[in-house]
Coordinates of C-alpha atoms and ligand atoms in Angstrom, one line a residue:
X1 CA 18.8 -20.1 -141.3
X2 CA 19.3 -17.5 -138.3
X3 CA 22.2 -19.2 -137.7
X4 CA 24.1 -18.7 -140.3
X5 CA 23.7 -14.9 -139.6
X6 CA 26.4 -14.8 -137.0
X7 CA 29.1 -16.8 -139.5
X8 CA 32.0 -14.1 -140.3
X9 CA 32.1 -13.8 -143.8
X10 CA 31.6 -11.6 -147.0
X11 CA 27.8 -11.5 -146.5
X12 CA 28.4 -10.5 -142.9
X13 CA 31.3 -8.1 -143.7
X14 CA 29.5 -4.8 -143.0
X15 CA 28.1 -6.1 -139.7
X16 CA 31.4 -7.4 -138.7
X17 CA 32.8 -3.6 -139.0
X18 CA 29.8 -2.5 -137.0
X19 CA 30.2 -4.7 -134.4
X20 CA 33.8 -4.8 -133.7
X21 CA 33.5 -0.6 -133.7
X22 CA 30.7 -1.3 -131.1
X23 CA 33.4 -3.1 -129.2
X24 CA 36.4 -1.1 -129.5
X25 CA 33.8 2.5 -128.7
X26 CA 33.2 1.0 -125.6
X27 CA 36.8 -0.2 -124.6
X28 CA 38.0 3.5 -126.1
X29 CA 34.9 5.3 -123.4
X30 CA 36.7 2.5 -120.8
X31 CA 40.0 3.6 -120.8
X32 CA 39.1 7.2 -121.4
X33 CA 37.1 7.2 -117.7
X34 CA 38.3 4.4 -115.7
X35 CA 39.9 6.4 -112.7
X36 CA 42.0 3.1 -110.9
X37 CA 44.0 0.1 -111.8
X38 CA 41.2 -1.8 -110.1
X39 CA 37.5 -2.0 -108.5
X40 CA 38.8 -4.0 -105.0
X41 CA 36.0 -5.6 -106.1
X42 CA 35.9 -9.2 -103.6
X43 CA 36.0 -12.6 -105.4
X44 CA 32.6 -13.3 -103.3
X45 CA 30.7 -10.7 -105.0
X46 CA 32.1 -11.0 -108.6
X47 CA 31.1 -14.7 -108.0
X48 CA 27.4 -14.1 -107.6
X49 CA 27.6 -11.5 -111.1
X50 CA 28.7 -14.1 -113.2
X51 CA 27.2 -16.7 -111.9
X52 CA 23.9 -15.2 -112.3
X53 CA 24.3 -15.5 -115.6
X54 CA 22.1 -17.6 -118.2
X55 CA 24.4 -19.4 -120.8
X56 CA 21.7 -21.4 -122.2
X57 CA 19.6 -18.1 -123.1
X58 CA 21.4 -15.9 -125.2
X59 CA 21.4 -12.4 -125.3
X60 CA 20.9 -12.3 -129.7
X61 CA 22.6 -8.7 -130.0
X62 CA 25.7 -7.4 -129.9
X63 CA 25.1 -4.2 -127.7
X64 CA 22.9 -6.0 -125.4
X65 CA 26.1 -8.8 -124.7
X66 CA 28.3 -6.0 -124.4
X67 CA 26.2 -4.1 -121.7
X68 CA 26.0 -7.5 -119.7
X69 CA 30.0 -7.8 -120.0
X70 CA 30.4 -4.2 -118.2
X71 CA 28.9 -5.8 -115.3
X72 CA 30.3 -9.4 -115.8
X73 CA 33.9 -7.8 -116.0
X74 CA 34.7 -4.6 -117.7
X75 CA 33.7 -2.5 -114.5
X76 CA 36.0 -4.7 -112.0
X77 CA 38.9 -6.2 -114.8
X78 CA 42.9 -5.4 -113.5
X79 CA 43.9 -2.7 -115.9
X80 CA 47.6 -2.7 -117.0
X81 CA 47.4 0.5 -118.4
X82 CA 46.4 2.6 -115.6
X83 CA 49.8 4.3 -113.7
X84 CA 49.0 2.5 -110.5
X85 CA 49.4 -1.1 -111.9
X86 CA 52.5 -1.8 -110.6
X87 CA 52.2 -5.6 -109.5
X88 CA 53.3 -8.0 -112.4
X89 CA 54.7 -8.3 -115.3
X90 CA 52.2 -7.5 -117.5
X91 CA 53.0 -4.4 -119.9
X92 CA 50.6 -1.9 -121.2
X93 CA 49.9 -1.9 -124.9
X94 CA 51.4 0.0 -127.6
X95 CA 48.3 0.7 -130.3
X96 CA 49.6 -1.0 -133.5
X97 CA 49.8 -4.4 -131.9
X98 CA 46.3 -3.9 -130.8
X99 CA 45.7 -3.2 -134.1
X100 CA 47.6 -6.2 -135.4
X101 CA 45.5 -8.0 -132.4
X102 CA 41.8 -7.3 -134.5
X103 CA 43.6 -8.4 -137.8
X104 CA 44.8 -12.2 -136.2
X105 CA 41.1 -12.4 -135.0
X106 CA 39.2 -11.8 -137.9
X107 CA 41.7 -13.5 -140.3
X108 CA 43.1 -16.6 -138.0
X109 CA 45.1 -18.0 -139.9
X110 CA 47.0 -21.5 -138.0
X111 CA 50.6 -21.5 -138.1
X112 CA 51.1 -25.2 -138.1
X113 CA 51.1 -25.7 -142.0
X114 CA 51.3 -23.5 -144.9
X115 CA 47.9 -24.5 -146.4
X116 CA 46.7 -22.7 -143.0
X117 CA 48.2 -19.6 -142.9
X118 CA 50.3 -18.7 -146.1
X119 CA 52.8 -15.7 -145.8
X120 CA 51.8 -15.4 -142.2
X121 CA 54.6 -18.3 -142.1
X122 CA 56.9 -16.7 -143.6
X123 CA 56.2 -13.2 -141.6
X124 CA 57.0 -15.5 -138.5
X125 CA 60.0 -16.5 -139.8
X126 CA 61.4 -13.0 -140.4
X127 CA 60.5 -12.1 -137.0
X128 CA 62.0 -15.0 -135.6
X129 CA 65.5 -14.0 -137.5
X130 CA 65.1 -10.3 -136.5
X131 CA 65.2 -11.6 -132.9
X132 CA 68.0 -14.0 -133.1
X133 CA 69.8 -11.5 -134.9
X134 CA 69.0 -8.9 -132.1
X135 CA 70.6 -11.7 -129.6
X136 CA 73.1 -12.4 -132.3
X137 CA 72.6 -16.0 -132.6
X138 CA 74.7 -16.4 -135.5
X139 CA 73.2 -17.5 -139.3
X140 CA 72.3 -20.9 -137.9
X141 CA 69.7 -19.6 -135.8
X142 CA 65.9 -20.1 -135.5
X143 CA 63.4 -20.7 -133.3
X144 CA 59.3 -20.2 -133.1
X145 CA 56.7 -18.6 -131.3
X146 CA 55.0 -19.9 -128.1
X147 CA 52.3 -18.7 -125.7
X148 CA 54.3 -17.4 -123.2
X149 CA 57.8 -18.3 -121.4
X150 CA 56.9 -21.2 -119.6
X151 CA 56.1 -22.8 -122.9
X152 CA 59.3 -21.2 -124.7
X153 CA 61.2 -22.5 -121.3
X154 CA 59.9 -26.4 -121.2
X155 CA 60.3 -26.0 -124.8
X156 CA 63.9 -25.4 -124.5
X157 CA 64.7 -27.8 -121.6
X158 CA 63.2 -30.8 -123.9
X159 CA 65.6 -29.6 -126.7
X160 CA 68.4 -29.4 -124.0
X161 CA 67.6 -32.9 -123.3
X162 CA 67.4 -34.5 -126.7
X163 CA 70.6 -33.1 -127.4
X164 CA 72.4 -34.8 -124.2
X165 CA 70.8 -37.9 -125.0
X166 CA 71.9 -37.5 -128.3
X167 CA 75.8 -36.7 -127.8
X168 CA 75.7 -39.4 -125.2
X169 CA 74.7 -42.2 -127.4
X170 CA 77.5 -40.6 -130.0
X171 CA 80.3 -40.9 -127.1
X172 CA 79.4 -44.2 -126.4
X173 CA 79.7 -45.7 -129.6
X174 CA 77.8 -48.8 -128.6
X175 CA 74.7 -49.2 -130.9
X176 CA 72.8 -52.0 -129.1
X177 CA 72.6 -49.9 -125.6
X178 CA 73.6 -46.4 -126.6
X179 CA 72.1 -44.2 -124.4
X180 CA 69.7 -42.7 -126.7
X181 CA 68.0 -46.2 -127.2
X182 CA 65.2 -47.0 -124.9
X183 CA 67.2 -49.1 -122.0
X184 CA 70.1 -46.1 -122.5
X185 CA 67.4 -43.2 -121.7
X186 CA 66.1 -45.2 -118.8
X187 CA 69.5 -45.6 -117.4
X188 CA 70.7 -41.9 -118.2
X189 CA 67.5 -39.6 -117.7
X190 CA 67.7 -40.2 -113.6
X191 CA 71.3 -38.6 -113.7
X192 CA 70.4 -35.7 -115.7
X193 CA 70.6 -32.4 -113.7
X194 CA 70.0 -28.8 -114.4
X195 CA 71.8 -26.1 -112.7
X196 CA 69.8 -22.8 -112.6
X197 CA 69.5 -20.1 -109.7
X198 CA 67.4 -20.4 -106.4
X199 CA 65.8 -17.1 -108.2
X200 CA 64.9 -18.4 -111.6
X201 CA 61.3 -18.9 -112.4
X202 CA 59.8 -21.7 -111.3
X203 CA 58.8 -23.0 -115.0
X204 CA 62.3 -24.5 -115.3
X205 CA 61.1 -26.7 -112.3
X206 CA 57.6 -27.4 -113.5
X207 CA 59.7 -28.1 -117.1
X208 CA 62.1 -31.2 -115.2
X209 CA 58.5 -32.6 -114.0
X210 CA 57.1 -32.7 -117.3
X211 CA 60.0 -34.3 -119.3
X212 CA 60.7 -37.1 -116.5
X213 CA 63.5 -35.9 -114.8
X214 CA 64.5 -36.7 -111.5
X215 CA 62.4 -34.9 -108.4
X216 CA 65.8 -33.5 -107.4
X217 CA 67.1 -33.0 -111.1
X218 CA 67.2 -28.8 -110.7
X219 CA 69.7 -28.4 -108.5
X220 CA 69.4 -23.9 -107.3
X221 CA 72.8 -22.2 -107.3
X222 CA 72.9 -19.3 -104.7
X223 CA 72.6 -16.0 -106.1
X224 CA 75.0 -13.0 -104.6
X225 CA 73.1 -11.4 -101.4
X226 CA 73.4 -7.6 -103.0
X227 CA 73.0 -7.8 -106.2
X228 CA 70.8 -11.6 -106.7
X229 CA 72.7 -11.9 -109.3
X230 CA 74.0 -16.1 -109.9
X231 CA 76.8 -16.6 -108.3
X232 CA 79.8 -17.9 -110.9
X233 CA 81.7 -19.4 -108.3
X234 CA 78.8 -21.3 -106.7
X235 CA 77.7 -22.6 -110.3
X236 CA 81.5 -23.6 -111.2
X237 CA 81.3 -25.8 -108.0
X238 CA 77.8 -27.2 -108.8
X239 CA 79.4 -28.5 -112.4
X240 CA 82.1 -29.8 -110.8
X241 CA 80.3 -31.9 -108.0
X242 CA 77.8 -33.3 -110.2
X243 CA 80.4 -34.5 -112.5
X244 CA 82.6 -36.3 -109.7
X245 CA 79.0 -37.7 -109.1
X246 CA 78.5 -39.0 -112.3
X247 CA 75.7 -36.3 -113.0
X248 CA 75.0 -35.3 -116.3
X249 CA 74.3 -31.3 -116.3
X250 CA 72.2 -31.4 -119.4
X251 CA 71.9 -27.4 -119.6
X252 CA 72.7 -24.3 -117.3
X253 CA 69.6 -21.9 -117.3
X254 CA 70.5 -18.4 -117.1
X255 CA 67.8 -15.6 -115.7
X256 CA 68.0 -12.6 -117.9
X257 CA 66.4 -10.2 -115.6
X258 CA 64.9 -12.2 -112.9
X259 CA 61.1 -12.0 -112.2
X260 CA 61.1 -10.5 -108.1
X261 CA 64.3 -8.6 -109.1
X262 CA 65.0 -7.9 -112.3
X263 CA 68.9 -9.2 -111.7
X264 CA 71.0 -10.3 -114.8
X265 CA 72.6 -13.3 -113.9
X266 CA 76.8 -12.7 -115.7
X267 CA 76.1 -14.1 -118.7
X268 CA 79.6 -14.0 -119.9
X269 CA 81.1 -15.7 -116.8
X270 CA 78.2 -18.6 -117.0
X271 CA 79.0 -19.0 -121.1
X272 CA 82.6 -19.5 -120.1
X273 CA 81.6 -22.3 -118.1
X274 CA 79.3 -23.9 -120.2
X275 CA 81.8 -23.9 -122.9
X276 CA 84.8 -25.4 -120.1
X277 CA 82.1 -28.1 -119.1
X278 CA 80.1 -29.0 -122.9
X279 CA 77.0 -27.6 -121.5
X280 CA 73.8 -26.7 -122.6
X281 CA 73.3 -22.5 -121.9
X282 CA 70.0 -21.4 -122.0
X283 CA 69.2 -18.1 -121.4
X284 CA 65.6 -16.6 -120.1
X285 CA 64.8 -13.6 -120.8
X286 CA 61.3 -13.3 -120.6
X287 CA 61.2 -10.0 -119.0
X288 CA 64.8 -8.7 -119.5
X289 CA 64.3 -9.6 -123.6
X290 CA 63.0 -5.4 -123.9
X291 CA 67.1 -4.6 -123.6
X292 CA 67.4 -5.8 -126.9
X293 CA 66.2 -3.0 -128.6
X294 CA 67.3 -0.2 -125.9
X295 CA 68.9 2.6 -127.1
X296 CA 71.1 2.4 -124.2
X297 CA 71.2 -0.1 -122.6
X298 CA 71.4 -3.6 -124.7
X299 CA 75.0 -3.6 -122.8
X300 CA 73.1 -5.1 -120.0
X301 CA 72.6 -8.0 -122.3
X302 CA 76.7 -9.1 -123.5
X303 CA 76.6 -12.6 -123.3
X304 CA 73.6 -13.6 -124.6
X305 CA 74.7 -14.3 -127.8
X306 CA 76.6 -17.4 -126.4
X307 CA 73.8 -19.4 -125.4
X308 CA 72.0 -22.1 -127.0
X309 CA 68.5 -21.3 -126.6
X310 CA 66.8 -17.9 -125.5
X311 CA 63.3 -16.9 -124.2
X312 CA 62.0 -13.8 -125.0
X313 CA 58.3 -12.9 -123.9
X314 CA 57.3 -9.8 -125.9
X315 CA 54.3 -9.5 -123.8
X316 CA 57.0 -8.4 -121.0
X317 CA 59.0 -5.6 -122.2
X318 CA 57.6 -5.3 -125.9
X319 CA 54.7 -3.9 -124.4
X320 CA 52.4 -6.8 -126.5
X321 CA 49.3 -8.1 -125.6
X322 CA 49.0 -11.6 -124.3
X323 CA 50.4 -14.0 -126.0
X324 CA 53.4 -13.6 -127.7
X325 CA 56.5 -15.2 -126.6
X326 CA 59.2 -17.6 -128.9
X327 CA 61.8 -19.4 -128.2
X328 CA 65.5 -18.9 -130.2
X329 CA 68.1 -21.1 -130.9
X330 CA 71.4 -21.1 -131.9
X331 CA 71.5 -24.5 -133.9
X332 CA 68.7 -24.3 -136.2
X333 CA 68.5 -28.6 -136.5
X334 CA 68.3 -28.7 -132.5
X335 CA 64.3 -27.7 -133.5
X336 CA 64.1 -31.5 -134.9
X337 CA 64.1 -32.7 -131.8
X338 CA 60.3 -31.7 -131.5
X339 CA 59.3 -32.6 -134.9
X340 CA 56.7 -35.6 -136.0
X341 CA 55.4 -36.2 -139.3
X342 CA 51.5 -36.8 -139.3
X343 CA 50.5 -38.2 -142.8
X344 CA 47.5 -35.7 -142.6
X345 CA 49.6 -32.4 -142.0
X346 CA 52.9 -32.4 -142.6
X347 CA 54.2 -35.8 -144.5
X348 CA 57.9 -35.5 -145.0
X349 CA 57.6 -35.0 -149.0
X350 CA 56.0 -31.4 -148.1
X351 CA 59.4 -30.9 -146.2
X352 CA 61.3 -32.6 -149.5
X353 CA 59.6 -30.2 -151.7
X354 CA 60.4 -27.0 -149.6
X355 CA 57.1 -26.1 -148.8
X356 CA 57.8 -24.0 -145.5
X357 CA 56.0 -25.0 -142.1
X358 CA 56.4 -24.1 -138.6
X359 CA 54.6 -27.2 -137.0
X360 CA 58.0 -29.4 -137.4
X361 CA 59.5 -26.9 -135.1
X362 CA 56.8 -26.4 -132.5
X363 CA 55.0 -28.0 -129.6
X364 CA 51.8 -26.9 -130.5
X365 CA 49.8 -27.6 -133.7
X366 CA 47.0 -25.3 -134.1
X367 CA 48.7 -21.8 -133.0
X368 CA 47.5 -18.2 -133.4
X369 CA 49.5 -15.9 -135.3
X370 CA 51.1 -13.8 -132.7
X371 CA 54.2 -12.6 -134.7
X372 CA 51.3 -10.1 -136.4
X373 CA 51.4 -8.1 -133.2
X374 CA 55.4 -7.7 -133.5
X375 CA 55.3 -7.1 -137.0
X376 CA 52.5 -4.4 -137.1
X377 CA 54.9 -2.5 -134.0
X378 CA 58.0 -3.1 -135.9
X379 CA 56.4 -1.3 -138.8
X380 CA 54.6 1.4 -137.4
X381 CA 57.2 2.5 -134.5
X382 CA 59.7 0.3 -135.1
X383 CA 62.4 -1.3 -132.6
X384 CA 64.1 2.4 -130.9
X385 CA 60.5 3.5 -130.2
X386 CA 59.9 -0.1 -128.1
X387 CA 62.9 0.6 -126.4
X388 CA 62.5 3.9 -125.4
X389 CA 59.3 2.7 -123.2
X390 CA 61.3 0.2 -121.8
X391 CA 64.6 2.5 -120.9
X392 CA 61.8 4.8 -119.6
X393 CA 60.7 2.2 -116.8
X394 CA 63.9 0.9 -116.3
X395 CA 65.2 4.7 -115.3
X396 CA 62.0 5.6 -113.5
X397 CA 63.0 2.1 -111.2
X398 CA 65.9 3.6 -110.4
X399 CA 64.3 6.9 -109.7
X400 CA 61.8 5.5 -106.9
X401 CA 65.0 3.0 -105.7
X402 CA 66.4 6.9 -104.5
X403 CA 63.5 7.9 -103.6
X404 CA 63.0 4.5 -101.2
X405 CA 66.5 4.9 -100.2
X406 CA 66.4 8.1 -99.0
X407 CA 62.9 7.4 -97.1
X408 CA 63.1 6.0 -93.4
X409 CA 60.2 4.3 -93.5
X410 CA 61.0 1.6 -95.9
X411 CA 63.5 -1.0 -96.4
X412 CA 64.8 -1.7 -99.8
X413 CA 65.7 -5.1 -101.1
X414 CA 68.2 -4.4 -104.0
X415 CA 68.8 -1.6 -106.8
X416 CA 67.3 -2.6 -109.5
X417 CA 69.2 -3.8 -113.0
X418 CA 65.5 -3.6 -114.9
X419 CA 62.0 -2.3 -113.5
X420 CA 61.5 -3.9 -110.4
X421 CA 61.2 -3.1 -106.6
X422 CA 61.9 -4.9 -103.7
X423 CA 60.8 -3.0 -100.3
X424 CA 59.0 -3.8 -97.2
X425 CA 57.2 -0.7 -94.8
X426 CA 59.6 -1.0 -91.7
X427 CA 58.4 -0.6 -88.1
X428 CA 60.1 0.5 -85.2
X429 CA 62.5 -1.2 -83.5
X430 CA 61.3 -4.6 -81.3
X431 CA 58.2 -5.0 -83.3
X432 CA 58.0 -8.9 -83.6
X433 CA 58.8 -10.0 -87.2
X434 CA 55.7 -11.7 -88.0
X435 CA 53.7 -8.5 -87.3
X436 CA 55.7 -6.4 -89.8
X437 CA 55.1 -9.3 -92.3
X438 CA 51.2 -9.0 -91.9
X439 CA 51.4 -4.9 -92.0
X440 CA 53.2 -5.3 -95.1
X441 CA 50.7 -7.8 -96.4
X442 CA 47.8 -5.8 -94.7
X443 CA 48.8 -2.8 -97.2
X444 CA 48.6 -4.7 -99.9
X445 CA 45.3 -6.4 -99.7
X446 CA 44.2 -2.2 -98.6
X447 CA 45.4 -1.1 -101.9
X448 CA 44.2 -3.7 -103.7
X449 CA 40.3 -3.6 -101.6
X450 CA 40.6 0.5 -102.2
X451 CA 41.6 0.3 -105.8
X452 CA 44.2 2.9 -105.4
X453 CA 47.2 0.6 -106.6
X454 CA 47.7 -2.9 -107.2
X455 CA 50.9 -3.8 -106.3
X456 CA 52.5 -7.5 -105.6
X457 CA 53.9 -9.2 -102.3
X458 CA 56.9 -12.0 -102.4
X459 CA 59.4 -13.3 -99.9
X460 CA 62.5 -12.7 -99.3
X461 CA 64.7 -14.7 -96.8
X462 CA 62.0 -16.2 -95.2
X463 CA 60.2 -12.8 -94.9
X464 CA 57.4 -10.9 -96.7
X465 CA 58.1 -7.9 -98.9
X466 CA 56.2 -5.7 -101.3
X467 CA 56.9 -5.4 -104.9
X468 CA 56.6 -2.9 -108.0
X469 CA 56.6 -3.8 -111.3
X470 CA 57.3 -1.1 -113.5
X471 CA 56.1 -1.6 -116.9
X472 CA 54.3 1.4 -117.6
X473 CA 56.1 4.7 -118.6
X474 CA 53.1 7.1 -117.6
X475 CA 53.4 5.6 -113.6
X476 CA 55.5 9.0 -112.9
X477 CA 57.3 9.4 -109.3
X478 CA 54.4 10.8 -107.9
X479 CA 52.8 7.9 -108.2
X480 CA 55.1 5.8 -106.5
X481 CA 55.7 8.2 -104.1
X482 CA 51.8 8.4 -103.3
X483 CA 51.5 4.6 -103.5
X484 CA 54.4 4.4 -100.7
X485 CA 52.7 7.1 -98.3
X486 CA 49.3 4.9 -98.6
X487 CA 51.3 1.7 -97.8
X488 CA 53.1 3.2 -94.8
X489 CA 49.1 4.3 -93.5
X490 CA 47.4 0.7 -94.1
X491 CA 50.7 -0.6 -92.3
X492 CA 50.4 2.0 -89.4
X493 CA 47.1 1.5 -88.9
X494 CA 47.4 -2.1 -89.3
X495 CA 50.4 -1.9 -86.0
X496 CA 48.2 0.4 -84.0
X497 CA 45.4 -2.4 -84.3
X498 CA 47.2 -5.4 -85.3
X499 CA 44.6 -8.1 -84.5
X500 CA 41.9 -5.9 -86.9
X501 CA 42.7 -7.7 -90.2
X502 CA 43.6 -11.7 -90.5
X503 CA 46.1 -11.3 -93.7
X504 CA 45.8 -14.5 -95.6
X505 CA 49.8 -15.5 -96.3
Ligands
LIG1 C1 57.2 -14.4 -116.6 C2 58.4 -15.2 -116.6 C3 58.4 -16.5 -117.2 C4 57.1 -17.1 -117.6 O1 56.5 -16.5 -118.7 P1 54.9 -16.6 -119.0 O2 54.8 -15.8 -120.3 O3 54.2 -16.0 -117.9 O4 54.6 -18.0 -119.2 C5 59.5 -17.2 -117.3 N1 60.7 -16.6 -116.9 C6 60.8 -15.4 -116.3 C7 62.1 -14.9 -115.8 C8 59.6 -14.7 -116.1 O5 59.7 -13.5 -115.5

């Protein structure tokens, strides 16, 4: 049978090697030639390219898919390693986890059970402890890997939750309607509350949906004006109002370098009062997890080791490909809270007889093997090397911060902790507000429709402002600086002409 042809196995070995070289020569000429972060090609006409495209009638060879995909999207992808991608937080890739990328492909092993994947458990398990022992967790620690930090976030507000429940139905000692009963959950999940700042990502709120909290259950603390850092004071008065209202705060959720900003919420003042107040700390740091291997700057970090859960998205500051995120915690039992014994999988006499699995832990069943990319990085440039890249990004931020600082024609939101950059273009004096919003936006979409930098947009006190995302150590100043003088021309042009572009908001 012809079809058996295409199966990835010994017989097929050779052609295997051939085709994923056919692959990789392609991305290698790619990367080697492509001149922008971006085609500014429209959605309208990328539309018609892969609509045009026959699904039924298949191509049959390897070369021939791979000259369609140039046109179908290898000529107008976003690419995160070109300088002048500076718009989110997506990193550009060190080699061996690209190499360790090829390996979880063609191997794929499933990290739910051990008869799926073997030592590939026990490799995620070591990474696992190498991170909490970066945080400094303490020996209890443990945690698993998740698709990304929205998962590793909901995945660490349900555990926040159990645990409430659970010390709840302990204090009230009243078996027949303890709170952790049916009736006692029904009565006590509307009062549950989490305090995070108005800046945290929005997955925290997404996260109350999902587990059935209350619509008004995340309750934003005010960050400081300067530095949009959470403001200790404001949080310590949130605590004590909801508990004069008879509010149970079931966790307070720390940013760890927030996403427009990059600001560290004080993770020491907030651990103090989670400890005065017997609450929950969880800590993200999706993007401002890279500190923890920074040669010098995992200062920027003291305090972490106090929480109870952590998020770390290595596809941030790890420079990984997508995905590879986990979430940490201190208590290693917490992770029960998520487990369920499925006769077919994982009975509880596997767990009895010390046969290792990761599926008790997780929220997922079926799960690539994403550790591989961190394991192949730690052992080919190990944990300094990461850091490096990320100190690099983080000084080159404060480098362009001067450079915005010093330039007239800008505004500039807030000096960055991490990688990021707040700044709008700035018109002259008695220009009407909502025009400077659409010249800022109006440079964007230019940049974006020209392909000479991709850059982001957000809001800031009710007004629009551009953003840089520095992952990338090779964007150098010139860069930045040549991105700003193209910004301040689409703006110009756009205020000479202002009714020439509608600028979708
Ligand atoms: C990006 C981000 C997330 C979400 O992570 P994903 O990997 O995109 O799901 C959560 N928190 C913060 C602070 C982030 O920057």
């Amino acid at each position: 049978m012809r079809s058996r042809s295409h199966l990835l196995n010994g017989a097929t070995a050779e052609r295997y090697h051939q085709d994923v070289s056919l692959a990789a020569a392609r991305i290698a000429r790619k990367l080697a030639t492509t001149d922008r972060p971006f085609s500014g090609a429209n959605p309208q006409e990328l539309a018609q390219v892969v609509d045009s495209v026959d699904l039924d009638t298949p191509l049959g060879d390897t070369a021939a898919a791979l000259d369609e995909l140039e046109r179908v999207y290898l000529r107008d992808a976003v690419y995160f390693h070109h300088p002048r991608y500076l718009a989110h937080l997506n990193c550009p890739l060190v080699l061996p986890a690209v190499v360790g990328e090829a390996v979880i492909a063609a191997v794929n092993s499933s990290m739910d059970t051990w008869d799926q994947s073997g030592g590939a458990t026990l490799m995620e398990r070591r990474l696992v402890d190498w991170t909490a022992a970066r945080i400094g967790l303490g020996t209890a620690a443990d945690g698993v890997f998740t698709s990304g930090g929205t998962q590793s976030n909901m995945h660490a507000m349900l555990l926040a939750r159990e645990e409430t429940l659970r010390l709840a139905a302990k204090k009230a000692r009243i078996p027949g309607d303890a709170p952790d009963s049916a009736a006692g959950r029904a009565e006590l999940l509307p009062t549950l509350r989490v305090l995070t700042s108005e800046i945290s990502h929005f997955s925290i709120e997404k996260s109350a949906r999902v587990l059935g909290l209350a619509p008004d259950a995340v309750i934003p603390v005010p960050v400081d004006a300067a530095t949009r850092r959470m403001r200790p004071d404001a949080l310590a008065h949130e605590l004590e109002r909801c508990t004069r209202a008879g509010k149970t705060v079931m966790a307070v959720v720390a940013t760890a370098g927030t996403t427009d900003f990059g600001s560290i919420d004080p993770l020491p003042r907030i651990a103090d009062l989670c400890e005065q107040y017997d609450t929950w700390l969880h800590v993200d740091a999706a993007y401002g997890c890279g500190l923890l291997v920074s040669p010098t700057r995992r200062h920027l970090l003291a305090g972490i080791e106090r929480a109870d859960s952590v998020t770390v998205d290595y596809h941030k500051s790890f420079f990984q490909p997508v995905s590879a995120s986990a979430i940490v915690v201190r208590d290693r039992t917490v992770l029960g809270h998520a487990t369920h014994h499925a006769d077919y999988l994982n009975p509880e006499w596997m767990a009895e007889k010390a046969i290792p699995n990761q599926v008790n832990k997780s929220l997922q069943t079926t799960r690539r093997f994403d550790a591989l990319k961190l394991w192949m990085t730690l052992r080919i440039m190990g944990p300094d090397a990461v850091g490096e890249l990320f100190d690099e990004v983080v000084d080159r931020a404060a480098q362009a911060w001067q450079l915005l600082q010093d330039d007239p024609r800008f505004d500039v939101a807030v000096r960055p902790e991490l990688s990021t950059l707040v700044f709008r273009y700035r018109p002259a004096p008695g220009t009407a507000a909502d025009l400077a919003d659409s010249a800022n936006l109006h440079a964007r979409e230019m940049l974006a429709a020209t392909g000479e930098a991709v850059i982001a947009s957000t809001v800031v006190d009710g007004r629009h402002w551009l953003k840089f995302t520095l992952l990338n150590p090779l964007t150098s100043l010139e860069d930045i600086s040549t991105t700003l003088d193209l910004v301040a021309q689409h703006a110009e042009r756009h205020l000479a002409v202002p009714g020439s572009t509608v600028v979708a908001t």
